PDB file of C-alpha atoms in Angstrom:
ATOM      1  CA  MET A  98     -47.781-111.358-142.422  1.00 60.00           C
ATOM      2  CA  TRP A  99     -46.616-107.799-141.680  1.00 60.00           C
ATOM      3  CA  ARG A 100     -46.431-105.357-144.524  1.00 65.00           C
ATOM      4  CA  ARG A 101     -44.236-102.270-144.393  1.00 63.00           C
ATOM      5  CA  GLN A 102     -46.010 -98.969-144.654  1.00 62.00           C
ATOM      6  CA  ARG A 103     -44.519 -95.584-145.166  1.00 56.00           C
ATOM      7  CA  VAL A 104     -45.115 -93.559-142.011  1.00 57.00           C
ATOM      8  CA  LEU A 105     -43.108 -90.410-142.789  1.00 52.00           C
ATOM      9  CA  ARG A 106     -42.991 -88.300-145.890  1.00 53.00           C
ATOM     10  CA  VAL A 107     -41.304 -85.046-146.763  1.00 56.00           C
ATOM     11  CA  GLN A 108     -43.926 -82.398-147.304  1.00 59.00           C
ATOM     12  CA  ARG A 109     -41.517 -79.636-148.251  1.00 58.00           C
ATOM     13  CA  ALA A 110     -38.268 -78.226-147.004  1.00 59.00           C
ATOM     14  CA  TYR A 111     -37.674 -74.604-146.022  1.00 59.00           C
ATOM     15  CA  THR A 112     -34.309 -72.872-146.050  1.00 58.00           C
ATOM     16  CA  LEU A 113     -33.609 -71.277-142.668  1.00 59.00           C
ATOM     17  CA  VAL A 114     -30.947 -68.635-143.113  1.00 54.00           C
ATOM     18  CA  ASP A 115     -30.659 -67.458-139.515  1.00 58.00           C
ATOM     19  CA  ALA A 116     -31.957 -70.328-137.389  1.00 54.00           C
ATOM     20  CA  LEU A 117     -30.105 -70.559-134.089  1.00 55.00           C
ATOM     21  CA  THR A 118     -31.728 -73.327-132.090  1.00 54.00           C
ATOM     22  CA  GLU A 119     -30.850 -76.922-132.757  1.00 62.00           C
ATOM     23  CA  LYS A 120     -34.321 -78.235-131.936  1.00 76.00           C
ATOM     24  CA  PRO A 121     -37.727 -77.054-133.101  1.00 82.00           C
ATOM     25  CA  VAL A 122     -40.489 -76.760-130.508  1.00 86.00           C
ATOM     26  CA  ILE A 123     -43.975 -78.135-131.100  1.00 86.00           C
ATOM     27  CA  ALA A 124     -46.883 -76.194-129.541  1.00 89.00           C
ATOM     28  CA  ASP A 125     -50.476 -75.283-130.375  1.00 87.00           C
ATOM     29  CA  ILE A 126     -50.044 -71.515-130.335  1.00 83.00           C
ATOM     30  CA  MET A 127     -53.001 -70.955-132.696  1.00 84.00           C
ATOM     31  CA  GLY A 128     -55.452 -72.690-130.358  1.00 82.00           C
ATOM     32  CA  SER A 129     -56.592 -74.951-133.195  1.00 83.00           C
ATOM     33  CA  SER A 130     -55.741 -78.337-131.609  1.00 83.00           C
ATOM     34  CA  SER A 131     -53.164 -78.809-134.393  1.00 85.00           C
ATOM     35  CA  PRO A 132     -49.658 -77.973-133.155  1.00 88.00           C
ATOM     36  CA  GLU A 133     -47.368 -75.529-134.913  1.00 86.00           C
ATOM     37  CA  VAL A 134     -43.585 -75.754-135.311  1.00 85.00           C
ATOM     38  CA  LEU A 135     -41.530 -72.938-133.740  1.00 85.00           C
ATOM     39  CA  ILE A 136     -37.865 -72.218-134.430  1.00 84.00           C
ATOM     40  CA  ALA A 137     -35.763 -69.458-132.878  1.00 81.00           C
ATOM     41  CA  GLY A 138     -33.793 -67.328-135.304  1.00 73.00           C
ATOM     42  CA  VAL A 139     -31.603 -64.259-135.203  1.00 75.00           C
ATOM     43  CA  ASN A 140     -33.848 -61.486-133.869  1.00 77.00           C
ATOM     44  CA  GLN A 141     -37.001 -63.460-134.623  1.00 78.00           C
ATOM     45  CA  LEU A 142     -39.244 -66.369-133.759  1.00 82.00           C
ATOM     46  CA  LEU A 143     -40.339 -68.413-136.791  1.00 81.00           C
ATOM     47  CA  VAL A 144     -43.782 -70.041-136.627  1.00 85.00           C
ATOM     48  CA  PHE A 145     -44.844 -72.684-139.143  1.00 83.00           C
ATOM     49  CA  GLU A 146     -48.640 -72.823-138.958  1.00 85.00           C
ATOM     50  CA  ASN A 147     -50.196 -76.270-139.194  1.00 83.00           C
ATOM     51  CA  THR A 148     -52.928 -76.095-141.848  1.00 83.00           C
ATOM     52  CA  GLU A 149     -55.159 -78.748-143.394  1.00 80.00           C
ATOM     53  CA  ASN A 150     -52.712 -78.844-146.337  1.00 77.00           C
ATOM     54  CA  GLY A 151     -49.601 -79.246-144.165  1.00 76.00           C
ATOM     55  CA  PHE A 152     -47.322 -76.594-142.737  1.00 78.00           C
ATOM     56  CA  ALA A 153     -47.407 -73.084-144.169  1.00 78.00           C
ATOM     57  CA  ALA A 154     -44.332 -70.976-144.883  1.00 77.00           C
ATOM     58  CA  PRO A 155     -42.935 -69.485-141.654  1.00 77.00           C
ATOM     59  CA  VAL A 156     -44.256 -66.267-140.169  1.00 79.00           C
ATOM     60  CA  ALA A 157     -41.661 -64.282-138.219  1.00 76.00           C
ATOM     61  CA  THR A 158     -42.187 -62.343-134.987  1.00 79.00           C
ATOM     62  CA  SER A 159     -39.317 -59.889-134.755  1.00 75.00           C
ATOM     63  CA  PHE A 160     -37.489 -58.843-131.596  1.00 71.00           C
ATOM     64  CA  ALA A 161     -33.869 -58.303-130.636  1.00 64.00           C
ATOM     65  CA  THR A 162     -32.296 -61.524-129.380  1.00 71.00           C
ATOM     66  CA  THR A 163     -29.586 -64.030-130.100  1.00 73.00           C
ATOM     67  CA  SER A 164     -31.448 -67.119-128.971  1.00 75.00           C
ATOM     68  CA  THR A 165     -29.797 -70.388-128.019  1.00 78.00           C
ATOM     69  CA  ALA A 166     -32.823 -72.166-126.537  1.00 86.00           C
ATOM     70  CA  LEU A 167     -36.556 -72.076-127.060  1.00 88.00           C
ATOM     71  CA  ALA A 168     -39.396 -73.359-124.879  1.00 91.00           C
ATOM     72  CA  THR A 169     -43.168 -72.909-124.696  1.00 91.00           C
ATOM     73  CA  THR A 170     -45.647 -72.939-121.831  1.00 91.00           C
ATOM     74  CA  ASP A 171     -48.627 -70.957-120.580  1.00 89.00           C
ATOM     75  CA  LEU A 172     -46.460 -68.792-118.347  1.00 87.00           C
ATOM     76  CA  ASP A 173     -49.128 -66.270-117.326  1.00 84.00           C
ATOM     77  CA  ALA A 174     -52.015 -68.773-116.905  1.00 84.00           C
ATOM     78  CA  ASP A 175     -54.265 -67.089-119.486  1.00 85.00           C
ATOM     79  CA  GLY A 176     -54.882 -70.227-121.554  1.00 87.00           C
ATOM     80  CA  HIS A 177     -52.530 -69.162-124.383  1.00 88.00           C
ATOM     81  CA  ILE A 178     -49.104 -70.609-125.127  1.00 89.00           C
ATOM     82  CA  ASP A 179     -46.177 -68.245-124.507  1.00 90.00           C
ATOM     83  CA  ALA A 180     -42.662 -68.547-125.987  1.00 89.00           C
ATOM     84  CA  LEU A 181     -39.443 -68.201-123.992  1.00 90.00           C
ATOM     85  CA  GLN A 182     -35.984 -67.837-125.484  1.00 88.00           C
ATOM     86  CA  SER A 183     -32.601 -67.601-123.819  1.00 89.00           C
ATOM     87  CA  ASP A 184     -30.442 -64.709-125.035  1.00 86.00           C
ATOM     88  CA  GLU A 185     -26.757 -65.457-124.537  1.00 86.00           C
ATOM     89  CA  THR A 186     -25.697 -61.971-125.659  1.00 86.00           C
ATOM     90  CA  SER A 187     -27.778 -59.931-123.203  1.00 89.00           C
ATOM     91  CA  ASN A 188     -27.879 -62.591-120.454  1.00 92.00           C
ATOM     92  CA  ASP A 189     -31.617 -62.798-120.090  1.00 90.00           C
ATOM     93  CA  VAL A 190     -34.696 -64.840-120.906  1.00 91.00           C
ATOM     94  CA  VAL A 191     -36.922 -63.225-123.507  1.00 88.00           C
ATOM     95  CA  THR A 192     -40.635 -63.912-123.071  1.00 89.00           C
ATOM     96  CA  LEU A 193     -43.264 -63.447-125.771  1.00 87.00           C
ATOM     97  CA  PHE A 194     -46.765 -63.724-124.323  1.00 89.00           C
ATOM     98  CA  GLY A 195     -49.137 -65.468-126.752  1.00 87.00           C
ATOM     99  CA  HIS A 196     -52.511 -64.077-127.759  1.00 87.00           C
ATOM    100  CA  GLY A 197     -53.918 -67.467-128.808  1.00 82.00           C
ATOM    101  CA  HIS A 198     -54.058 -66.896-132.564  1.00 81.00           C
ATOM    102  CA  GLY A 199     -50.363 -67.063-133.433  1.00 78.00           C
ATOM    103  CA  SER A 200     -49.345 -63.538-132.498  1.00 81.00           C
ATOM    104  CA  PHE A 201     -47.363 -62.438-129.474  1.00 84.00           C
ATOM    105  CA  SER A 202     -46.975 -59.395-127.232  1.00 84.00           C
ATOM    106  CA  GLU A 203     -43.846 -57.291-127.187  1.00 83.00           C
ATOM    107  CA  ALA A 204     -40.870 -59.101-125.716  1.00 84.00           C
ATOM    108  CA  ARG A 205     -40.290 -58.921-121.963  1.00 89.00           C
ATOM    109  CA  ARG A 206     -36.834 -59.670-120.615  1.00 90.00           C
ATOM    110  CA  PHE A 207     -35.873 -61.310-117.342  1.00 91.00           C
ATOM    111  CA  GLY A 208     -32.202 -61.107-116.347  1.00 92.00           C
ATOM    112  CA  VAL A 209     -30.173 -64.207-115.501  1.00 92.00           C
ATOM    113  CA  GLU A 210     -26.463 -64.902-115.041  1.00 93.00           C
ATOM    114  CA  ALA A 211     -23.878 -64.951-117.863  1.00 94.00           C
ATOM    115  CA  GLY A 212     -24.317 -67.271-120.824  1.00 91.00           C
ATOM    116  CA  PRO A 213     -27.863 -68.678-120.711  1.00 92.00           C
ATOM    117  CA  ILE A 214     -27.848 -71.589-123.160  1.00 89.00           C
ATOM    118  CA  ASP A 215     -30.767 -73.844-122.231  1.00 90.00           C
ATOM    119  CA  LEU A 216     -34.208 -73.731-120.606  1.00 91.00           C
ATOM    120  CA  ALA A 217     -36.280 -76.275-118.689  1.00 93.00           C
ATOM    121  CA  LEU A 218     -39.862 -75.780-117.547  1.00 94.00           C
ATOM    122  CA  GLY A 219     -41.724 -77.108-114.544  1.00 93.00           C
ATOM    123  CA  ASP A 220     -43.738 -76.117-111.503  1.00 92.00           C
ATOM    124  CA  PHE A 221     -40.793 -76.211-109.100  1.00 91.00           C
ATOM    125  CA  ASP A 222     -42.591 -74.619-106.139  1.00 90.00           C
ATOM    126  CA  ALA A 223     -45.966 -76.397-106.626  1.00 92.00           C
ATOM    127  CA  ASP A 224     -47.972 -73.172-106.898  1.00 88.00           C
ATOM    128  CA  GLY A 225     -49.705 -74.102-110.161  1.00 88.00           C
ATOM    129  CA  LEU A 226     -47.609 -71.698-112.259  1.00 88.00           C
ATOM    130  CA  SER A 227     -44.839 -72.562-114.706  1.00 91.00           C
ATOM    131  CA  ASP A 228     -41.284 -71.845-113.567  1.00 92.00           C
ATOM    132  CA  VAL A 229     -38.142 -71.684-115.709  1.00 92.00           C
ATOM    133  CA  ALA A 230     -34.720 -73.177-114.977  1.00 94.00           C
ATOM    134  CA  VAL A 231     -31.922 -71.621-117.034  1.00 93.00           C
ATOM    135  CA  VAL A 232     -28.465 -73.121-117.563  1.00 93.00           C
ATOM    136  CA  ASN A 233     -25.848 -70.327-117.602  1.00 93.00           C
ATOM    137  CA  VAL A 234     -22.690 -71.739-119.179  1.00 92.00           C
ATOM    138  CA  ASP A 235     -20.394 -68.712-118.670  1.00 93.00           C
ATOM    139  CA  ALA A 236     -21.354 -68.370-115.011  1.00 93.00           C
ATOM    140  CA  ALA A 237     -21.387 -72.156-114.464  1.00 93.00           C
ATOM    141  CA  SER A 238     -24.750 -71.795-112.748  1.00 94.00           C
ATOM    142  CA  VAL A 239     -28.474 -72.422-112.967  1.00 93.00           C
ATOM    143  CA  SER A 240     -30.968 -69.581-112.550  1.00 93.00           C
ATOM    144  CA  VAL A 241     -34.578 -70.300-111.595  1.00 93.00           C
ATOM    145  CA  LEU A 242     -37.285 -67.827-112.559  1.00 91.00           C
ATOM    146  CA  PHE A 243     -40.396 -68.515-110.520  1.00 89.00           C
ATOM    147  CA  GLY A 244     -43.776 -67.888-112.092  1.00 82.00           C
ATOM    148  CA  SER A 245     -45.701 -65.067-110.501  1.00 74.00           C
ATOM    149  CA  ARG A 246     -49.280 -63.880-110.620  1.00 62.00           C
ATOM    150  CA  ALA A 247     -47.728 -60.461-111.403  1.00 56.00           C
ATOM    151  CA  LEU A 248     -46.908 -61.754-114.897  1.00 51.00           C
ATOM    152  CA  VAL A 249     -50.629 -61.811-115.674  1.00 46.00           C
ATOM    153  CA  CYS A 250     -50.696 -57.999-115.509  1.00 40.00           C
ATOM    154  CA  ARG A 251     -49.085 -56.931-118.757  1.00 40.00           C
TER     155      ARG A 251
END
């Protein structure tokens, strides 16, 4: 006979005053093999560190953006997870290069067409580097940012 088991429980809830993205992103940005939760906010990226006691209160990385989408990948092939956010106000993709312990470099911006609202990642040109497809709602277009070895030089 099957017995029901509880598989989910609420650990704690956090109030997010300025969260902009509809979906959190899960990525191991600390390099600990336990993934963190990332949420884009107004002018910040919120990181909930995964600890042995559950998730810690969020730590914010501040930078100027009005993010509508968030994605993570190792964009510069250094072994550390990087965060990418679309900025609908300035029409660019904001990239925060990860250092592997939860902190990020200063934001770098890559221009796209008007109204970037979503991001998709893949290796579109089969060169072994992550590329970014950006949906631009105001321009009714898709921009593709191809990964480049030049990104490794910061």
